Coordinates of C-alpha atoms and ligand atoms in Angstrom, one line a residue:
X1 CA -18.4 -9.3 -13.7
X2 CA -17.5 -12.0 -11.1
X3 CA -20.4 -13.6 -9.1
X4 CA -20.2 -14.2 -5.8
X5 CA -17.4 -17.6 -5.1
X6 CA -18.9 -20.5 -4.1
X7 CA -15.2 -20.8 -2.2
X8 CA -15.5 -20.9 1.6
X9 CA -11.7 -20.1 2.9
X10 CA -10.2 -21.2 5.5
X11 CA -9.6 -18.8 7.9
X12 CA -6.0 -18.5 9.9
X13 CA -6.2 -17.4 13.6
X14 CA -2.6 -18.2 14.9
X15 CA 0.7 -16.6 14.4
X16 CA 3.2 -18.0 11.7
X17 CA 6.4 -18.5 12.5
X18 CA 9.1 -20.7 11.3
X19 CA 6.8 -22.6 9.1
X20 CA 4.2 -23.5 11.7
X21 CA 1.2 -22.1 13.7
X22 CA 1.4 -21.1 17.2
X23 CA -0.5 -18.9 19.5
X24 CA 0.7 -16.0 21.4
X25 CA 3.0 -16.2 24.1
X26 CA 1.0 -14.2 26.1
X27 CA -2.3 -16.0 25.1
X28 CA -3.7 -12.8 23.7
X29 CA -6.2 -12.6 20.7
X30 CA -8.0 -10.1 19.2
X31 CA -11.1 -10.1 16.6
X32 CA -10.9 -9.0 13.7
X33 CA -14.8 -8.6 11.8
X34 CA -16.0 -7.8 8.7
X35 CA -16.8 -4.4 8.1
X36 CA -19.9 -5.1 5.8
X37 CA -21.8 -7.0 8.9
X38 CA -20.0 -6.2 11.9
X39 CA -19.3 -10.2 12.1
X40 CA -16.6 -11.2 13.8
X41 CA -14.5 -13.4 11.7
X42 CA -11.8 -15.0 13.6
X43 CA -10.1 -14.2 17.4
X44 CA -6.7 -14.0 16.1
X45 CA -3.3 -14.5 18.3
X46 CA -2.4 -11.1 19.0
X47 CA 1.5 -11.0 18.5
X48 CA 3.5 -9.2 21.0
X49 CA 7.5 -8.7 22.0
X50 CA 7.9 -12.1 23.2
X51 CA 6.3 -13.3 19.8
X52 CA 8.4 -10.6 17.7
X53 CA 11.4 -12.0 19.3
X54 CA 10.6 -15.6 18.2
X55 CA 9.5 -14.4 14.8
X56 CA 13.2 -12.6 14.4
X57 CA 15.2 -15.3 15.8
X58 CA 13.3 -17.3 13.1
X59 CA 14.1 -15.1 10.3
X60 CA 17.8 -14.8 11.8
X61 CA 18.2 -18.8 11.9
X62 CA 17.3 -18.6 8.1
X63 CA 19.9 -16.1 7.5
X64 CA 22.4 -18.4 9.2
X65 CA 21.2 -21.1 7.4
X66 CA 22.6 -22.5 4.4
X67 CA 19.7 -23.6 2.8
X68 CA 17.9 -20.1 2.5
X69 CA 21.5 -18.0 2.7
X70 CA 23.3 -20.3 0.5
X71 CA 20.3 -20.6 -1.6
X72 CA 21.0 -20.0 -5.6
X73 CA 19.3 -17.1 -6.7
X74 CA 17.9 -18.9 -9.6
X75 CA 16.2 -21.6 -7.3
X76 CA 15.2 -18.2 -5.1
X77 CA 13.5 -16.8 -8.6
X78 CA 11.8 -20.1 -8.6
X79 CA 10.1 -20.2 -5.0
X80 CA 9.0 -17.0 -5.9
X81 CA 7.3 -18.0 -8.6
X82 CA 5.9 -21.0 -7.4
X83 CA 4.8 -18.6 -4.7
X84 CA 2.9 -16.5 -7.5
X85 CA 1.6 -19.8 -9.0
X86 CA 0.1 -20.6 -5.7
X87 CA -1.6 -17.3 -4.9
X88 CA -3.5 -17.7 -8.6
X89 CA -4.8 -21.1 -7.5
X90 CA -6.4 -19.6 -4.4
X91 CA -7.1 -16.4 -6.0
X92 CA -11.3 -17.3 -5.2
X93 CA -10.5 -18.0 -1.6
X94 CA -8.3 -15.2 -1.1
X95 CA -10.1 -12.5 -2.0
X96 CA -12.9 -13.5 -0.7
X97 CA -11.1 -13.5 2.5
X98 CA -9.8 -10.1 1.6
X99 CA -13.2 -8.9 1.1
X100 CA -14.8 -10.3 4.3
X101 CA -11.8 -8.5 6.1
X102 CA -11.4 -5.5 4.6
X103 CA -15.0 -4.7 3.2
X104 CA -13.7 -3.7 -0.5
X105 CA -15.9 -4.8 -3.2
X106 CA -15.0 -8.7 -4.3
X107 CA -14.5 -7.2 -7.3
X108 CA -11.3 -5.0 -6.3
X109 CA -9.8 -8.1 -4.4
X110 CA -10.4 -10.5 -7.2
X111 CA -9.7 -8.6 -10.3
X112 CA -7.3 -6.3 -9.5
X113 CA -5.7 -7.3 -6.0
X114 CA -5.2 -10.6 -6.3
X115 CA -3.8 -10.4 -10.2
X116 CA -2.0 -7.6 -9.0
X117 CA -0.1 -9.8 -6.1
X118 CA 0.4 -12.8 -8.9
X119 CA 2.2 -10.6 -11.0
X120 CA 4.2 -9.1 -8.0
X121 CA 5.9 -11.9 -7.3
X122 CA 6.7 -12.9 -10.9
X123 CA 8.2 -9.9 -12.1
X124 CA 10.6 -9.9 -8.4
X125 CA 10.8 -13.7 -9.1
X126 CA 12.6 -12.3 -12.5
X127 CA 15.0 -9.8 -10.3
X128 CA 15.8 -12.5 -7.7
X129 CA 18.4 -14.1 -10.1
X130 CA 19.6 -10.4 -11.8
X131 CA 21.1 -8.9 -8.9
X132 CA 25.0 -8.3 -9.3
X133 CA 27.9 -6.1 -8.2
X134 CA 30.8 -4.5 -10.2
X135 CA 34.4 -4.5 -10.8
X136 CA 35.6 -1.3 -10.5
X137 CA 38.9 0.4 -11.8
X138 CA 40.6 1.6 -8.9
X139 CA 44.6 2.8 -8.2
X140 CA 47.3 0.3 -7.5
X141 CA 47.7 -3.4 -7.9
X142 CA 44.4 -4.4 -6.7
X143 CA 40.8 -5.5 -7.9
X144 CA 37.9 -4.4 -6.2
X145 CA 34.1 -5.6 -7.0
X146 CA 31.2 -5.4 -4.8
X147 CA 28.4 -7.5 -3.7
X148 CA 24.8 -7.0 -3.7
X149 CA 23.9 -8.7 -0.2
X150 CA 20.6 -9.0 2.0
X151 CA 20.1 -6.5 4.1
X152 CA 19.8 -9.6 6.7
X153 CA 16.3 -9.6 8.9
X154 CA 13.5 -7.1 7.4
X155 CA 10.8 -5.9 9.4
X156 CA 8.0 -5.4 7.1
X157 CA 4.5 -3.5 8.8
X158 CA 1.5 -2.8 6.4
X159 CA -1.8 -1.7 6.5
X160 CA -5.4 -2.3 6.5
X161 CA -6.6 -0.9 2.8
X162 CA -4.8 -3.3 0.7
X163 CA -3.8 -6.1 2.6
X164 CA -2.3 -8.7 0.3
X165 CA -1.2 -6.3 -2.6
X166 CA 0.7 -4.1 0.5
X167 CA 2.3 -7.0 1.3
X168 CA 3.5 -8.6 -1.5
X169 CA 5.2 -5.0 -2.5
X170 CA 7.3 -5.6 0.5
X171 CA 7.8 -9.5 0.5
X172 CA 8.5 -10.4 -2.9
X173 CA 11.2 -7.8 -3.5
X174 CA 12.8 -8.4 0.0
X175 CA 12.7 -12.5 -0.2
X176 CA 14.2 -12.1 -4.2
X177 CA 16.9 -9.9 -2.4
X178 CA 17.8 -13.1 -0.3
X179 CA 16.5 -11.4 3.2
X180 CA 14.4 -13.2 5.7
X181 CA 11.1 -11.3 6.3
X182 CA 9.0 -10.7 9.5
X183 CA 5.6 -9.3 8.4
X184 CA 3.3 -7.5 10.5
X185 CA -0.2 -7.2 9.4
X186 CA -2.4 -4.4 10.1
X187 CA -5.0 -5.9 13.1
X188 CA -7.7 -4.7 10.7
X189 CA -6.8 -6.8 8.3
X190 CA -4.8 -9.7 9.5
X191 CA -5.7 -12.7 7.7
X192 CA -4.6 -12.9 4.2
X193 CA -1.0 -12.2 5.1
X194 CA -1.5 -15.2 7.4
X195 CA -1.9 -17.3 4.4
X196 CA 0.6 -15.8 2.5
X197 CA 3.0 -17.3 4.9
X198 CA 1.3 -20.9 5.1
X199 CA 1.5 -20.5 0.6
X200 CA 5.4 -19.8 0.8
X201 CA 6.0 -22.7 3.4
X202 CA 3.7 -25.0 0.8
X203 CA 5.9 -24.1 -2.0
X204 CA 9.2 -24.7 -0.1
X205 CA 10.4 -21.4 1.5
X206 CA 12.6 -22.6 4.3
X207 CA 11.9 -22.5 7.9
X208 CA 12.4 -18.6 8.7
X209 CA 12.3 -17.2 5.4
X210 CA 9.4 -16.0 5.7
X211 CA 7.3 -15.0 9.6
X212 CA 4.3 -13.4 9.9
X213 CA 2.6 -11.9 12.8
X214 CA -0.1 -9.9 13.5
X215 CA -0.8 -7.8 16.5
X216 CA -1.6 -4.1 17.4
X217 CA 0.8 -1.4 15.8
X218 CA 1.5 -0.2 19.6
X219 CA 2.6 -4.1 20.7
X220 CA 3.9 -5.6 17.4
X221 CA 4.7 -3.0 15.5
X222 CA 6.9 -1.2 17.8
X223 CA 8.2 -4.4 19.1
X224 CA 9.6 -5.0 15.6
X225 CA 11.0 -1.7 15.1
X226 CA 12.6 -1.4 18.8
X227 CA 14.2 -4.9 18.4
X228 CA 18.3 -4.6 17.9
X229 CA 18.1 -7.9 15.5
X230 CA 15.6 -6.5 13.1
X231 CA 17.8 -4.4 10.0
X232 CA 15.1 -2.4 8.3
X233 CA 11.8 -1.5 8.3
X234 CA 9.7 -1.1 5.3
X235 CA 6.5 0.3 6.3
X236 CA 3.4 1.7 4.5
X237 CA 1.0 3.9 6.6
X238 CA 0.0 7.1 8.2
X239 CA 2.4 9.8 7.9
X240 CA 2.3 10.3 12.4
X241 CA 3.0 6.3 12.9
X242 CA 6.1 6.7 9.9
X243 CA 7.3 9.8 12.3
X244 CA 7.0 7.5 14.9
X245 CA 8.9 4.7 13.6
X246 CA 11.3 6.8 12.4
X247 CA 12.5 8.2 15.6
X248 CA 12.8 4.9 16.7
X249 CA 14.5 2.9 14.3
X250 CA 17.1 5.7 15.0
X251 CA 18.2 4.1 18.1
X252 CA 19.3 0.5 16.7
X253 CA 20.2 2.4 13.5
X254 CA 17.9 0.6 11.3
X255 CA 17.4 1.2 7.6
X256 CA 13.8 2.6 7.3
X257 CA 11.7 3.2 4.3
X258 CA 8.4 4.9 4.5
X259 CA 5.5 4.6 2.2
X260 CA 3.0 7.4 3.8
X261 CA -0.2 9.6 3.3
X262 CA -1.7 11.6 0.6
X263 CA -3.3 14.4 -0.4
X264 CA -3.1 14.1 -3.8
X265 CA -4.4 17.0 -6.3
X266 CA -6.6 15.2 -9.5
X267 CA -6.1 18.6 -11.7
X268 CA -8.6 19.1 -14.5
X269 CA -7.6 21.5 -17.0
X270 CA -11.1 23.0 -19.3
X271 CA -9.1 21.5 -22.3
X272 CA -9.3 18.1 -21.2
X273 CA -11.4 15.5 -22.2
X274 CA -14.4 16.3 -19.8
X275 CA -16.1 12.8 -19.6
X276 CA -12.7 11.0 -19.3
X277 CA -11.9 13.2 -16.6
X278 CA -15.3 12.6 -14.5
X279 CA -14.3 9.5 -15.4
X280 CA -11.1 9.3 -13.8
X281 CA -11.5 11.9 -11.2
X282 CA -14.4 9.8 -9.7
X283 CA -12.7 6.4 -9.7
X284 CA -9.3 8.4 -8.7
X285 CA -11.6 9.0 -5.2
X286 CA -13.8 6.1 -5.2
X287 CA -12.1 3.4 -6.1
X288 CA -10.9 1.6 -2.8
X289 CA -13.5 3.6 -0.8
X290 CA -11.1 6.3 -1.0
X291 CA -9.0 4.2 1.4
X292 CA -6.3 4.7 -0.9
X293 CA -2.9 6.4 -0.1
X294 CA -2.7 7.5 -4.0
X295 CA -6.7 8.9 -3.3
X296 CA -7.0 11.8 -5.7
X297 CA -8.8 13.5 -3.2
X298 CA -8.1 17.6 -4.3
X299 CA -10.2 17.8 -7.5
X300 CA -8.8 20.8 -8.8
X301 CA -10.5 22.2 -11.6
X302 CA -10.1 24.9 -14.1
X303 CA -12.8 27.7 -13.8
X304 CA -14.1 28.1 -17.5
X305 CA -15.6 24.3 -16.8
X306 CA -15.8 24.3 -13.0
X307 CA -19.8 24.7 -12.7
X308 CA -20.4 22.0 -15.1
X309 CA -17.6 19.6 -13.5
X310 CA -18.9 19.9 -10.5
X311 CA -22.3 18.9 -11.8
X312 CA -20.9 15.8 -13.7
X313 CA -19.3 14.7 -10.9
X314 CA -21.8 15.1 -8.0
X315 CA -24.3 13.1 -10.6
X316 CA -21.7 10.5 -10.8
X317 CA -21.0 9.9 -7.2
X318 CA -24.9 10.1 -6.5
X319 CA -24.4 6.3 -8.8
X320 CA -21.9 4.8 -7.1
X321 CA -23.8 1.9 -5.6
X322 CA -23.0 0.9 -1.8
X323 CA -23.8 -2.2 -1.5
X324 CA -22.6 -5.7 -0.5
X325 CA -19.3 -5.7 -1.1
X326 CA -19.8 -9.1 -2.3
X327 CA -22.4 -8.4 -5.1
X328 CA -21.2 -7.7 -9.0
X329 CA -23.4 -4.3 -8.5
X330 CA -21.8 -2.6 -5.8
X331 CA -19.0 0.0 -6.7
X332 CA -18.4 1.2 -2.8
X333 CA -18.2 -1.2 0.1
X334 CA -17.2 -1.3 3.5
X335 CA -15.0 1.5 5.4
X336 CA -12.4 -1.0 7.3
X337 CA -13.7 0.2 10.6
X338 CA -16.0 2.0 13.2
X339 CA -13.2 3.6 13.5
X340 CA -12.3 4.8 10.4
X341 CA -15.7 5.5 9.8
X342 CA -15.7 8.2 12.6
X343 CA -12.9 9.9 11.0
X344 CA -14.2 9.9 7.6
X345 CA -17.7 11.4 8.9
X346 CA -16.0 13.9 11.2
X347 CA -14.6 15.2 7.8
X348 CA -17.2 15.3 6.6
X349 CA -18.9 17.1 9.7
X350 CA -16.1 19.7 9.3
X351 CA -16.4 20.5 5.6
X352 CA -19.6 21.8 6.6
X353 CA -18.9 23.6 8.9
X354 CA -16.1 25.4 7.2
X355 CA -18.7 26.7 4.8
X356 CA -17.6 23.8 1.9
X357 CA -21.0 23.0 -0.4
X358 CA -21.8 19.2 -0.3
X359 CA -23.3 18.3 -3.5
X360 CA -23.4 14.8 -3.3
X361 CA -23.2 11.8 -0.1
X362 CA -21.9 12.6 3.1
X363 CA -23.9 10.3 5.1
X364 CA -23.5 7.1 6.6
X365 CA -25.5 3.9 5.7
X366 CA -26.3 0.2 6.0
X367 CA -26.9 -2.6 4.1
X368 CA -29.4 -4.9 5.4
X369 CA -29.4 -3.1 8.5
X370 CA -25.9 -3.2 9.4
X371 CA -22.5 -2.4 8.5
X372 CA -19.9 0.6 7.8
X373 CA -21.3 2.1 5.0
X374 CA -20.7 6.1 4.0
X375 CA -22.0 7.5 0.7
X376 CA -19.5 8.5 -1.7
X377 CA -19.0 12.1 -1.0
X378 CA -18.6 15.5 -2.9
X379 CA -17.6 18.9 -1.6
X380 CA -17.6 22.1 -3.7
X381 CA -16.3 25.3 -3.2
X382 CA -13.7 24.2 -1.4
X383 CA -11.0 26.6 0.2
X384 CA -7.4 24.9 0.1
X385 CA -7.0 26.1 4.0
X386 CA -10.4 23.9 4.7
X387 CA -9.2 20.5 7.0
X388 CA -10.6 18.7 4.6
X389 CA -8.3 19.7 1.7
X390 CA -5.8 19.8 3.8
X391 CA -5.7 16.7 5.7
X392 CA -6.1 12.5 4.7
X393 CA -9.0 11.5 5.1
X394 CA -9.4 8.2 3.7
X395 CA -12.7 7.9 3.0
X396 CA -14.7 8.5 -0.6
X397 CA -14.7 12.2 0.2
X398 CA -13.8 14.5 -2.9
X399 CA -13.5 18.3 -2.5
X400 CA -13.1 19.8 -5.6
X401 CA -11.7 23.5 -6.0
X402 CA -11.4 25.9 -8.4
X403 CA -8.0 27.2 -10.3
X404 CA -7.7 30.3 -12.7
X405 CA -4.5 28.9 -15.2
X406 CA -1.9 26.8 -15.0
X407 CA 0.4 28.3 -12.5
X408 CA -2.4 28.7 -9.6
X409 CA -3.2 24.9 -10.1
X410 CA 0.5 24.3 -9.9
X411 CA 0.5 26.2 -7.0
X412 CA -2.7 24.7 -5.3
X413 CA -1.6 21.0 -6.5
X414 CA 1.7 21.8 -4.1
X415 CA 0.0 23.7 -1.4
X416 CA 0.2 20.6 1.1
X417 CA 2.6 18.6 3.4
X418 CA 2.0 15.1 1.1
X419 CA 3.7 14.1 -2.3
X420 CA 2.5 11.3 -3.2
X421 CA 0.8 11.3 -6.8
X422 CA -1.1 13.6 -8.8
X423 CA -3.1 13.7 -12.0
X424 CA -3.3 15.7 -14.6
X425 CA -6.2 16.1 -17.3
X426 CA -5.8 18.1 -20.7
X427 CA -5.5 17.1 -24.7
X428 CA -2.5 19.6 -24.2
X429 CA 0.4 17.6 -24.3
X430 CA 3.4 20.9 -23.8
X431 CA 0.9 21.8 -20.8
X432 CA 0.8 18.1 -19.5
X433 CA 4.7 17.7 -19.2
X434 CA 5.2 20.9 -17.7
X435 CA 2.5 20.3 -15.0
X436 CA 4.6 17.0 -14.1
X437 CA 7.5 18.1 -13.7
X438 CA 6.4 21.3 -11.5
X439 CA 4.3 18.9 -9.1
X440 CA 6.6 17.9 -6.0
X441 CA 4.8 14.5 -6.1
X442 CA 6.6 10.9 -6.7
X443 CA 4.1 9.4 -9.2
X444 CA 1.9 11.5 -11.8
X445 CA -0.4 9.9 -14.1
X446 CA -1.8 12.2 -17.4
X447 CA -5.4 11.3 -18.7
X448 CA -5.3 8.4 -16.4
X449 CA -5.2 7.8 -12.3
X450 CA -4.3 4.9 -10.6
X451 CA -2.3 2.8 -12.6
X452 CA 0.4 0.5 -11.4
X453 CA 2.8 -2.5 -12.4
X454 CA 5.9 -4.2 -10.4
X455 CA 8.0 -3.0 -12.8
X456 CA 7.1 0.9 -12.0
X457 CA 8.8 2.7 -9.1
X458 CA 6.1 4.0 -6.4
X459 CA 6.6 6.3 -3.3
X460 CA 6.4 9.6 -2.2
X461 CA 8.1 13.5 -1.5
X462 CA 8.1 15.4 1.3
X463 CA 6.3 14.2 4.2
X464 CA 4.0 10.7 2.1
X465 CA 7.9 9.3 2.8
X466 CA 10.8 8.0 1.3
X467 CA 12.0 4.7 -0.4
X468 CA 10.6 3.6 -3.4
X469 CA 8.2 0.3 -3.9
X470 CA 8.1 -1.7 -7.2
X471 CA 10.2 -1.7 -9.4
X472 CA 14.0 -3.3 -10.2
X473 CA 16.0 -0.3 -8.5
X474 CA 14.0 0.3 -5.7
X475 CA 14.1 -3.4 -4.4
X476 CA 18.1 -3.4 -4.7
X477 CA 17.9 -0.4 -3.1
X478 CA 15.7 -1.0 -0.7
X479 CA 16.7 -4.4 0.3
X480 CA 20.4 -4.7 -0.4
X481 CA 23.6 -3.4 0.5
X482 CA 26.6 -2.8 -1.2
X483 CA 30.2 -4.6 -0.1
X484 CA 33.3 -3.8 -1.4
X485 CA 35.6 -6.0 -1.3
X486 CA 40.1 -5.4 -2.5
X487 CA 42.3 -7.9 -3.6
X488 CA 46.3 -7.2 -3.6
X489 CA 47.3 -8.8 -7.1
X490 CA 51.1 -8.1 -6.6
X491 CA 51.3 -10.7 -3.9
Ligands
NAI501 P1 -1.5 3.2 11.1 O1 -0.4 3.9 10.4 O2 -1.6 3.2 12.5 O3 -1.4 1.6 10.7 C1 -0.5 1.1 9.7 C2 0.3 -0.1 10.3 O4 1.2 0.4 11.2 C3 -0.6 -1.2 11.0 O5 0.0 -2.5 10.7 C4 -0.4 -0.8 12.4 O6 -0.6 -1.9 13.3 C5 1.1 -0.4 12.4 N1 1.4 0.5 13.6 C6 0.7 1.4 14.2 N2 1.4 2.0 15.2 C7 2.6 1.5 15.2 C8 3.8 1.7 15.9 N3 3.9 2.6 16.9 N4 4.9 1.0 15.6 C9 4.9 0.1 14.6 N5 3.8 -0.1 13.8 C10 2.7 0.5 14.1 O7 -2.9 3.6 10.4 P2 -4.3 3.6 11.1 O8 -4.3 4.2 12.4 O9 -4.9 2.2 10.9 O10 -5.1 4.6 10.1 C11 -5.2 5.9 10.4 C12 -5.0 6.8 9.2 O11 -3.8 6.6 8.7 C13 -6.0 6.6 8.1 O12 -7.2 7.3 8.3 C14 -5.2 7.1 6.9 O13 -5.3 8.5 6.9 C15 -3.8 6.8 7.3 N6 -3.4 5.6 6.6 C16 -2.6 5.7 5.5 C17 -2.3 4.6 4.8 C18 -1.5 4.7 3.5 O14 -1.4 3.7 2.8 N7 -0.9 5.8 3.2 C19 -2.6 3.2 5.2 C20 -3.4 3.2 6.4 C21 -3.7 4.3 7.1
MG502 MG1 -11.4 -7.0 9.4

């Protein structure tokens, strides 16, 4: 368990573009506090169009540039992993920044997030060097290959629950794929991206490779999506802001790739491994404070062990300590806002109402008096037409329900709008395939939940998006395109 740093970081406030600092055209700031105290940590330059603009002309320049377009992909590979090198040296001051932002336990940011981002930018340090057209046999006396080229200028916009780690699964693949990269924090959450960008500069990114500003999602945001020298948009979010963006990006034709909401089912079977599942179900909903896209947040559960799951579980949640995030003994810190907060106890509010049993949390608390703390939350009984298995709520709010066999779970498990991940618990191993490949849902994990690595594609069906993250074919999807090019040999 890590004790709390002795690290004090320094905390950005401006916006970073081409390699420096500077404030907001318009002057504008906003605050951004940490959710465990309600302390304000820093008035940060709130980025708008005029900023955008700057940030894009920036990114074009390095596009233009020999030193970043010409660059060799092996010296590319290299930045990159300097880059990683770099993060791993201020892995203490960065998630403790993460933490004071975001309100996850230090724990999360420093073991997991931060390693996670380290070897995110290795492994796309690997692909920066490995990406390659064909020759390919056509009619007549000609040769035609094709090039793998940047997409040119990507707009990347992330959000508040994972700050860094969201990031980095948009930078690293886009920078190995030779783009230049304007990243727009979440205003939650602004300032480890901010230091991301000062890191890359440090390790010799050029001037323009990489941008970041923050800003609201209504001034920024839109202002990267709406502006005619951006050429795609990778975006993680809500599914209504991915709609948005969508519509448009249609009207400068932008390439768009969406990385959405979730409702994803955590299905227990009664042959499973109980205590593995409780296990798993429990950090599948609490891990993150449930502000997870990939929350397993429909526990669906067999019948023949329902009354003693629910039991298990509901004595489980009842132990998962809220706390400072900061302290080695909390397991649940801070929801990112007042805001979210609302949300997450207005769901809370309306599983009771829709006759759901609450058998563990549902209330808000403090630590010390203050912050935006909510206990981590079970629902029983639950009917899959309730809102709250119906709908994100991005909080620690489980609601389990019951299944009769295998085909009503299936059925449950793809009774929603979202496809983003699902679990499946049995010793069965016929019964776990099956299950997998009848879920509409773009990652599944058996006897485990939440796992991840670079090298593993991750996105979602139906409405949690399209476009992959991670992995080798999603970046050259993602963030290349494809020329063809013909040569007459008979001349
Ligand atoms: P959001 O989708 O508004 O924010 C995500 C990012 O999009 C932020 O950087 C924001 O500034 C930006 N943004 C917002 N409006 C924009 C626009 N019109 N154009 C361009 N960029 C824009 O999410 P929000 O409002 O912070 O959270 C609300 C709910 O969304 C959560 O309760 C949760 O259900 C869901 N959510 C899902 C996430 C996921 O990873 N799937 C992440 C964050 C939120
Ligand atoms: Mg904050």
């Amino acid at each position: 368990m890590p004790s709390t740093p002795s690290v004090t970081p320094t905390i950005p406030e401006r916006l970073w573009i081409a390699n420096a600092w500077a404030d907001a055209a318009g002057g504008g700031t906003f605050a951004t506090s940490n959710p465990a105290t309600g302390e304000v940590l820093a008035q940060v330059a709130a980025g708008e169009a005029e900023d955008v603009d700057r940030a894009v002309r920036a990114a074009r320049g390095a596009m233009e540039d020999p030193e970043w377009r010409g660059m060799s992909p092996h010296r590319r590979a290299e930045l990159l992993w300097k880059l990683a090198d770099a993060l791993e040296a201020e892995a203490d001051e960065l998630a403790t920044l993460e933490t004071l932002d975001n309100g996850k336990t230090f724990f999360e940011s420093r073991k997991v997030d931060l390693p996670s981002v380290v070897e995110n930018f290795r492994y796309f340090a690997g692909v920066a060097d490995k990406i390659q057209g064909n020759t390919i046999p056509v009619a007549g006396p000609f040769l035609n290959y094709t090039l793998r080229e940047p997409l040119g200028v990507v707009g990347c916009i992330v959000p508040w629950n994972f700050p860094l780690s969201l990031a980095a699964w948009k930078v690293a693949p886009a920078l190995a794929c030779g783009n230049a990269v304007v990243l727009k924090p979440a205003e939650q959450t602004p300032l480890t991206a901010l230091r991301l960008g000062e890191l890359a500069a440090r390790v010799g990114f050029p001037e323009g490779a990489l941008n970041v500003v923050p800003g609201f999602g209504s001034k920024a945001g839109a202002a990267l999506v709406r502006h005619p020298d951006v050429d795609a948009i990778a975006f993680t979010g809500s599914t209504p802001v991915g709609k948005a963006i969508m519509r448009e990006a249609a009207e400068t034709l932008k390439k768009v790739s969406l990385e959405l909401g979730g409702k994803s089912p955590n299905i227990v079977f009664a042959d499973a491994d109980l205590k593995a599942a409780v296990r798993g179900v429990s950090t599948g909903i609490f891990y993150g404070k449930g502000e997870v896209c990939a929350a397993g947040s429909r526990v669906l559960v067999e019948r023949a062990v329902y009354d003693d799951f629910v039991e298990a579980l509901a004595a489980r949640a009842q132990k998962t300590t809220v706390g400072d995030p900061m302290s080695p003994d909390t397991r649940l810190g801070a929801i990112v806002s007042e805001q979210q907060l609302e949300r997450v106890l207005g769901y809370v509010e309306s599983g009771k109402e829709d006759g759901a049993r609450l058998v563990a949390g549902g209330e808000r608390t403090t630590v010390d008096g203050r912050g935006n703390f909510v206990t981590a939350t079970v629902f029983a009984d639950v009917d899959p037409a309730m809102k709250i298995a119906r709908e994100e709520i991005f909080g620690p709010v489980a609601a389990l329900i019951p299944f009769e066999d295998l085909d009503d779970a299936v059925r449950i498990a793809n009774q929603t709008v979202y496809g983003l991940a699902a679990g499946i618990w049995t010793r069965d191993i016929g019964k776990a395939h099956r299950v997998a490949s009848q879920v509409r849902a773009g990652t599944v994990w058996i006897n485990t939940y939440n796992q991840y690595d670079s090298a593993s594609p991750f996105g979602g069906y139906k409405q949690s998006g399209f476009g992959r993250d991670l992995g080798y074919d999603s970046a050259l999807e993602k963030y290349t395109q494809v020329k063809s090019v013909w040569v007459a040999m008979d001349r």
